[in-house]
PDB file of C-alpha atoms in Angstrom:
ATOM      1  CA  UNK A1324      24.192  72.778  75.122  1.00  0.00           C
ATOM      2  CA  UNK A1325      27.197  74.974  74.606  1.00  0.00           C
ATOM      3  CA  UNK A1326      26.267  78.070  73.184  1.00  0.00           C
ATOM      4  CA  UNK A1327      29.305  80.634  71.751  1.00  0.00           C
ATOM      5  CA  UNK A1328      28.972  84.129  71.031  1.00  0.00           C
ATOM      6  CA  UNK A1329      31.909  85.618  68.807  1.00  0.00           C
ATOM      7  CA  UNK A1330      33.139  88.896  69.136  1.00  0.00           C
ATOM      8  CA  UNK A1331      33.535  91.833  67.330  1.00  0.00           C
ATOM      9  CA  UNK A1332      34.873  91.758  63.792  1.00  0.00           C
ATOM     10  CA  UNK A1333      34.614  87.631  63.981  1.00  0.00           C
ATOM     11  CA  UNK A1334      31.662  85.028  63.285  1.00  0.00           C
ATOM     12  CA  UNK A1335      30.027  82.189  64.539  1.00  0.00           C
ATOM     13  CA  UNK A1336      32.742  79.979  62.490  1.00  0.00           C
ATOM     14  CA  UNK A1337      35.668  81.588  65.031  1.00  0.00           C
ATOM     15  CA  UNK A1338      38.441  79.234  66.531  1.00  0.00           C
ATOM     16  CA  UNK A1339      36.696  79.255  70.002  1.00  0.00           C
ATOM     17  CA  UNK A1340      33.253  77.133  68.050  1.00  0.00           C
ATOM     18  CA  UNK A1341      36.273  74.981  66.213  1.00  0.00           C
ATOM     19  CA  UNK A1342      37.649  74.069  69.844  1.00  0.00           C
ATOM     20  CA  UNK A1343      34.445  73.940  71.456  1.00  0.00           C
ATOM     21  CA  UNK A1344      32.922  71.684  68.590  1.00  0.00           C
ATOM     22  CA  UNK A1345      36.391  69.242  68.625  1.00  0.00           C
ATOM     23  CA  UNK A1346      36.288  68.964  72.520  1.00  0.00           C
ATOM     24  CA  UNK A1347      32.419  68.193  72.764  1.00  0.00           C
ATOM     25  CA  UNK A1348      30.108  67.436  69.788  1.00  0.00           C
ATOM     26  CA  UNK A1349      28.590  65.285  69.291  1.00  0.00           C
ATOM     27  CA  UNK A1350      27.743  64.501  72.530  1.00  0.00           C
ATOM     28  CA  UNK A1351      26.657  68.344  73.632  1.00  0.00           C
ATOM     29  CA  UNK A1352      25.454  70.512  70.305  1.00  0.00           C
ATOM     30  CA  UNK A1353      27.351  73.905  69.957  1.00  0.00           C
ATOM     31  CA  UNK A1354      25.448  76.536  68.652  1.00  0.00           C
ATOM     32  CA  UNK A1355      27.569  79.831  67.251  1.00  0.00           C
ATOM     33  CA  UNK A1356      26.044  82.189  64.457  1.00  0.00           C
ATOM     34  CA  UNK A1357      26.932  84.747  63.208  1.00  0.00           C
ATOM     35  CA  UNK A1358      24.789  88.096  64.616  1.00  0.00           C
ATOM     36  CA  UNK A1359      24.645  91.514  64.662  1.00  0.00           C
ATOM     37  CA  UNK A1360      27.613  91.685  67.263  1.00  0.00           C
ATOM     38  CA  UNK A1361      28.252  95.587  66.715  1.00  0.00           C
ATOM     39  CA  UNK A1362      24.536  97.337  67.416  1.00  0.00           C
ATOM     40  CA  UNK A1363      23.189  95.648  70.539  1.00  0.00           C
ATOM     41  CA  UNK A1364      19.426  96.033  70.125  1.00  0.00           C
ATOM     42  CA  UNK A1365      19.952  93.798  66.883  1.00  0.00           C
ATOM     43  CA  UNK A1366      22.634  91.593  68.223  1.00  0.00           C
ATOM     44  CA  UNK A1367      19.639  90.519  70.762  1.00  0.00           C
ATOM     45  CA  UNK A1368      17.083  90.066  67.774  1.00  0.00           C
ATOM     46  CA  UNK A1369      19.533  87.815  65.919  1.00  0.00           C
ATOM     47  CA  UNK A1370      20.163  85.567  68.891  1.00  0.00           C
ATOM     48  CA  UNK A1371      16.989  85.107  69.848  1.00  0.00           C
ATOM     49  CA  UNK A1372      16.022  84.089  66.124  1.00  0.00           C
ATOM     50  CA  UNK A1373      19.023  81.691  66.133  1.00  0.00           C
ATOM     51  CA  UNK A1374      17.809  80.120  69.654  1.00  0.00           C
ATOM     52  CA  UNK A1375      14.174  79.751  68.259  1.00  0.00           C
ATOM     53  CA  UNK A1376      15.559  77.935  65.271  1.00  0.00           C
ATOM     54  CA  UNK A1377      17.904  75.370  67.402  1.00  0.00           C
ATOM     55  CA  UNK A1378      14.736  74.747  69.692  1.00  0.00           C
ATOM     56  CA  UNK A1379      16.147  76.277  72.709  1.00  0.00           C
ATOM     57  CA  UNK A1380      13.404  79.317  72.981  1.00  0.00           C
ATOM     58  CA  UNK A1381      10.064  79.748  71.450  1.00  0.00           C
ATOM     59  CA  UNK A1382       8.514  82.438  69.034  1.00  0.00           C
ATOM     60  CA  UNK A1383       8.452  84.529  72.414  1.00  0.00           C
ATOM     61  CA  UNK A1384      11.377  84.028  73.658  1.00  0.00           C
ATOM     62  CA  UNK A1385      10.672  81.914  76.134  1.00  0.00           C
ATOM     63  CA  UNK A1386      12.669  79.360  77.235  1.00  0.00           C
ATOM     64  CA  UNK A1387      11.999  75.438  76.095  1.00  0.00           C
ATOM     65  CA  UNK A1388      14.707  73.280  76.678  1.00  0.00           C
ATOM     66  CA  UNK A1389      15.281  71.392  79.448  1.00  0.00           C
ATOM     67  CA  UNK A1390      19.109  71.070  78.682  1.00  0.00           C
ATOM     68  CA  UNK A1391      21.812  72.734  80.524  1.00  0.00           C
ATOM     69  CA  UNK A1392      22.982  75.829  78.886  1.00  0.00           C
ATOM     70  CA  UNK A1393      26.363  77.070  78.896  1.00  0.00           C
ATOM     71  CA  UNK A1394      26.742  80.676  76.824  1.00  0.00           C
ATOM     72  CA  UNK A1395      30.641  81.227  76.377  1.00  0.00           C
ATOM     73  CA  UNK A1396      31.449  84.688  74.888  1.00  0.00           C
ATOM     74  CA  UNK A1397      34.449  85.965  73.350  1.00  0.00           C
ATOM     75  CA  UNK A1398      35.508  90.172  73.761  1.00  0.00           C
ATOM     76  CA  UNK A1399      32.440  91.781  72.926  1.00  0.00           C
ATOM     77  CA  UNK A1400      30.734  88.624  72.979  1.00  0.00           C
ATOM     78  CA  UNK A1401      31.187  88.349  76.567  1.00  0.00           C
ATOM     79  CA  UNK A1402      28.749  91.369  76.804  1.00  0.00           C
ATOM     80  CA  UNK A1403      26.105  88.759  75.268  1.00  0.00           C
ATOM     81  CA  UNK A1404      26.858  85.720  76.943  1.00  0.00           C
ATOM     82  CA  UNK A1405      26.236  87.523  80.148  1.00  0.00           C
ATOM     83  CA  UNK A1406      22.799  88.866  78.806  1.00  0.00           C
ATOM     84  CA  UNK A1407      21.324  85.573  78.078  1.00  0.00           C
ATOM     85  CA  UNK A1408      23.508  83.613  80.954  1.00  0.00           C
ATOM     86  CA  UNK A1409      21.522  85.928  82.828  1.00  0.00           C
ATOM     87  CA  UNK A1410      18.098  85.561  81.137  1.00  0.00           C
ATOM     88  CA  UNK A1411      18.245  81.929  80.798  1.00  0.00           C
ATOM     89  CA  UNK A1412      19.760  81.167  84.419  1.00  0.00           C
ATOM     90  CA  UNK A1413      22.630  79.802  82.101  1.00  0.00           C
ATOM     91  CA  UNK A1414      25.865  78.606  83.476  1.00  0.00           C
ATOM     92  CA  UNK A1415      28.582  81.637  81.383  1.00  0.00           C
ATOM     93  CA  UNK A1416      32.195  81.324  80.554  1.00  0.00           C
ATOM     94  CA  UNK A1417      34.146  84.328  79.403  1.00  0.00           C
ATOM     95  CA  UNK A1418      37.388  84.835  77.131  1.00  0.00           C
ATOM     96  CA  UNK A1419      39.199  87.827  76.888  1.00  0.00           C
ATOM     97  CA  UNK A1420      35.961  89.751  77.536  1.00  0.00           C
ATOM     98  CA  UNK A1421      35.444  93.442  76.736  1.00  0.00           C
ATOM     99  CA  UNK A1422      34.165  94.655  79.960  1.00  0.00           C
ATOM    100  CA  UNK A1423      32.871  98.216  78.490  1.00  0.00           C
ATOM    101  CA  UNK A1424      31.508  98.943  75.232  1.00  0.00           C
ATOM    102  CA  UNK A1425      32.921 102.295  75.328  1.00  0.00           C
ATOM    103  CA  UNK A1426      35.967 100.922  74.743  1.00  0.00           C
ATOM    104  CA  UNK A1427      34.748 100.036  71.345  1.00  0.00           C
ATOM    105  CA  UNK A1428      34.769 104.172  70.252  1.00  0.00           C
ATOM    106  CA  UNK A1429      38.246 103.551  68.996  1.00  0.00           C
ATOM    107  CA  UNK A1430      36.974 101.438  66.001  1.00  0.00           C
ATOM    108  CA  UNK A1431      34.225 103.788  64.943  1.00  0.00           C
ATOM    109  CA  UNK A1432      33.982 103.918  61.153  1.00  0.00           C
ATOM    110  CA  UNK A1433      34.684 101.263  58.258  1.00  0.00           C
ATOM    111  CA  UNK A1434      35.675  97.647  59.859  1.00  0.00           C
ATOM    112  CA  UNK A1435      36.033  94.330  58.255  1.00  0.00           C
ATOM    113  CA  UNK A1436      35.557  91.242  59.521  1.00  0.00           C
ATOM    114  CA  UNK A1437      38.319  89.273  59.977  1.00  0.00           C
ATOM    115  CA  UNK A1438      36.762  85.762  59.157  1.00  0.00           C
ATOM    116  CA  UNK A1439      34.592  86.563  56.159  1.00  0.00           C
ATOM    117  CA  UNK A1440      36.161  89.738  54.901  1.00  0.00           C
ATOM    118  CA  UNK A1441      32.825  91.900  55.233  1.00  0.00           C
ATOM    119  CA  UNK A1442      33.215  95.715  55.257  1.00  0.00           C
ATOM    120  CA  UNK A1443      31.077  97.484  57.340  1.00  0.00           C
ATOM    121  CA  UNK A1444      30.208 100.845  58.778  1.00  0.00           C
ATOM    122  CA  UNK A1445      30.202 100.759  62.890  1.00  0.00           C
ATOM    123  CA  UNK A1446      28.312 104.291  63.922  1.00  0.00           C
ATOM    124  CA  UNK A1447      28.392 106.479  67.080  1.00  0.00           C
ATOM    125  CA  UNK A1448      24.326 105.126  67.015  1.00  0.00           C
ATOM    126  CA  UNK A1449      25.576 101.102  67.253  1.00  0.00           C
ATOM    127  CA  UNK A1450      27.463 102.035  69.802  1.00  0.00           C
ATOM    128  CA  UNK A1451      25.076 103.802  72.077  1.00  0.00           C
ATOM    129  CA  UNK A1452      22.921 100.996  71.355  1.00  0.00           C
ATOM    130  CA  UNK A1453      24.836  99.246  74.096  1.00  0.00           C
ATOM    131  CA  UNK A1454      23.594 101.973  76.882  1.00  0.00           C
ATOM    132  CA  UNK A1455      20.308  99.224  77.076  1.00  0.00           C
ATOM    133  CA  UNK A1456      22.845  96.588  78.428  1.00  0.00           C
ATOM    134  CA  UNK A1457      21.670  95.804  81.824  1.00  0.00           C
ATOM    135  CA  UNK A1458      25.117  93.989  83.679  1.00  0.00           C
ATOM    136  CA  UNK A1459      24.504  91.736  86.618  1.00  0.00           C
ATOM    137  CA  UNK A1460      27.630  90.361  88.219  1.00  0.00           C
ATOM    138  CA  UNK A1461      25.785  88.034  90.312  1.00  0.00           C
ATOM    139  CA  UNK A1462      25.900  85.056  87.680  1.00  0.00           C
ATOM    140  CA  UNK A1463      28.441  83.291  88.665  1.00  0.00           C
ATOM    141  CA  UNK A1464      31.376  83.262  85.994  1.00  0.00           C
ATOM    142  CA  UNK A1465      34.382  81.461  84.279  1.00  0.00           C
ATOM    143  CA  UNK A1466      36.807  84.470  82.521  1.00  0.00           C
ATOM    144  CA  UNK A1467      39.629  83.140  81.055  1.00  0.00           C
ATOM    145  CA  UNK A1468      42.050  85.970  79.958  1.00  0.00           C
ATOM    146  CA  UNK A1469      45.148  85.838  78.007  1.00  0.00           C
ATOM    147  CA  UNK A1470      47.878  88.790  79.339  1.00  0.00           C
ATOM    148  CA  UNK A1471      49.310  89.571  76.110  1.00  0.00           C
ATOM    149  CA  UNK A1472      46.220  90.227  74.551  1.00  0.00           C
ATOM    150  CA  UNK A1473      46.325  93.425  71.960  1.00  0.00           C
ATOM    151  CA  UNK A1474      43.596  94.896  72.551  1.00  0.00           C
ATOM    152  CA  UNK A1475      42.074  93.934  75.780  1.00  0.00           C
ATOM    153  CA  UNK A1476      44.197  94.753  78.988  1.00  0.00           C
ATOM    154  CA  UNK A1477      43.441  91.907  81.394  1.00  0.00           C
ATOM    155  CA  UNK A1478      44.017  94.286  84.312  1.00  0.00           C
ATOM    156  CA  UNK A1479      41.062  96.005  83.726  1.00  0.00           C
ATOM    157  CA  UNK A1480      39.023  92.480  83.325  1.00  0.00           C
ATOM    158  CA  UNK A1481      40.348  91.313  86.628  1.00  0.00           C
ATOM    159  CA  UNK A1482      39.641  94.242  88.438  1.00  0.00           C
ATOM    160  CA  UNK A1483      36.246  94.609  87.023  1.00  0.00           C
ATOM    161  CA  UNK A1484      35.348  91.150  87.637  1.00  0.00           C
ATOM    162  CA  UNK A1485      36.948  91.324  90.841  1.00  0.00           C
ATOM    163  CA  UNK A1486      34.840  88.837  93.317  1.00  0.00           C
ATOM    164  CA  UNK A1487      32.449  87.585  90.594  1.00  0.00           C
ATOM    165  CA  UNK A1488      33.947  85.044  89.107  1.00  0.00           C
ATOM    166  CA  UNK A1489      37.060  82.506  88.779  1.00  0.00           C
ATOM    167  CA  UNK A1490      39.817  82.978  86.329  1.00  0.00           C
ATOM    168  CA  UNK A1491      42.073  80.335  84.092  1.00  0.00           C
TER     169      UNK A1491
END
């Protein structure tokens, strides 16, 4: 089971779940919802509820499935990916992956989502939400990055990931 978190002003209907779902459904079941991907705490809450629903966790969080999970975030979706990678003793795949929230202070204030067009308000408080991310490099990792990306310099992925995981 492929599970993709989008990142920040996307949704669970991004390119990466269009790829993902043309390469392998039916045969492995891609999950990718949309969440709370801007206030952490919530972000966690919405997950959960969406793994409960597909029958991967219980009502507690627990984990049920005996299927092989693989959580593949995008940017700031990365941040999750590695949370439940880690949680779930998931296999995680990375693209373009925002390797600080901080670096998210720049888009403070009124954002839209660039799939659905929803305007919303992202607060100094959504952001610190993000100091109760707990990072563990030890998972082992697949980062792809792209070196012409706008907004993410993939100098500071490489050298942050540096010894924890193999890039494409």
């Amino acid at each position: 089971m492929i599970i993709n978190f989008h990142g920040f002003n996307s949704a669970g209907s991004n390119n990466t779940y269009a790829h993902l779902s043309m390469y392998f459904m039916p045969e492995i079941q891609v999950i990718s919802e949309d969440y709370t991907v801007h206030h952490f705490s919530q972000g966690i809450q919405d997950i959960h509820q969406t793994l409960f629903k597909a029958g991967v966790v219980n009502h507690d969080g627990e984990l049920i499935t005996d299927q092989p999970l693989l959580f593949c975030g995008s940017s700031t979706g990365a941040l999750y990916a590695e949370h439940f990678a880690k949680r779930y003793h998931g296999k995680v795949a990375l693209i373009n992956p925002l390797t600080d929230p901080w670096l998210l202070a720049h888009v403070l204030g009124r954002n839209t989502n660039f799939i659905n067009d929803r305007e919303y308000l992202f607060t100094r408080a959504q952001l610190n939400s993000f100091e109760a991310l707990d990072r563990d490099l030890s998972t082992p990792r697949l980062i792809m990055v792209e070196k012409n990306d706008p907004v993410l310099d993939h100098r500071l992925t490489r050298k942050f990931y540096k010894g924890h995981g193999r890039y494409v």
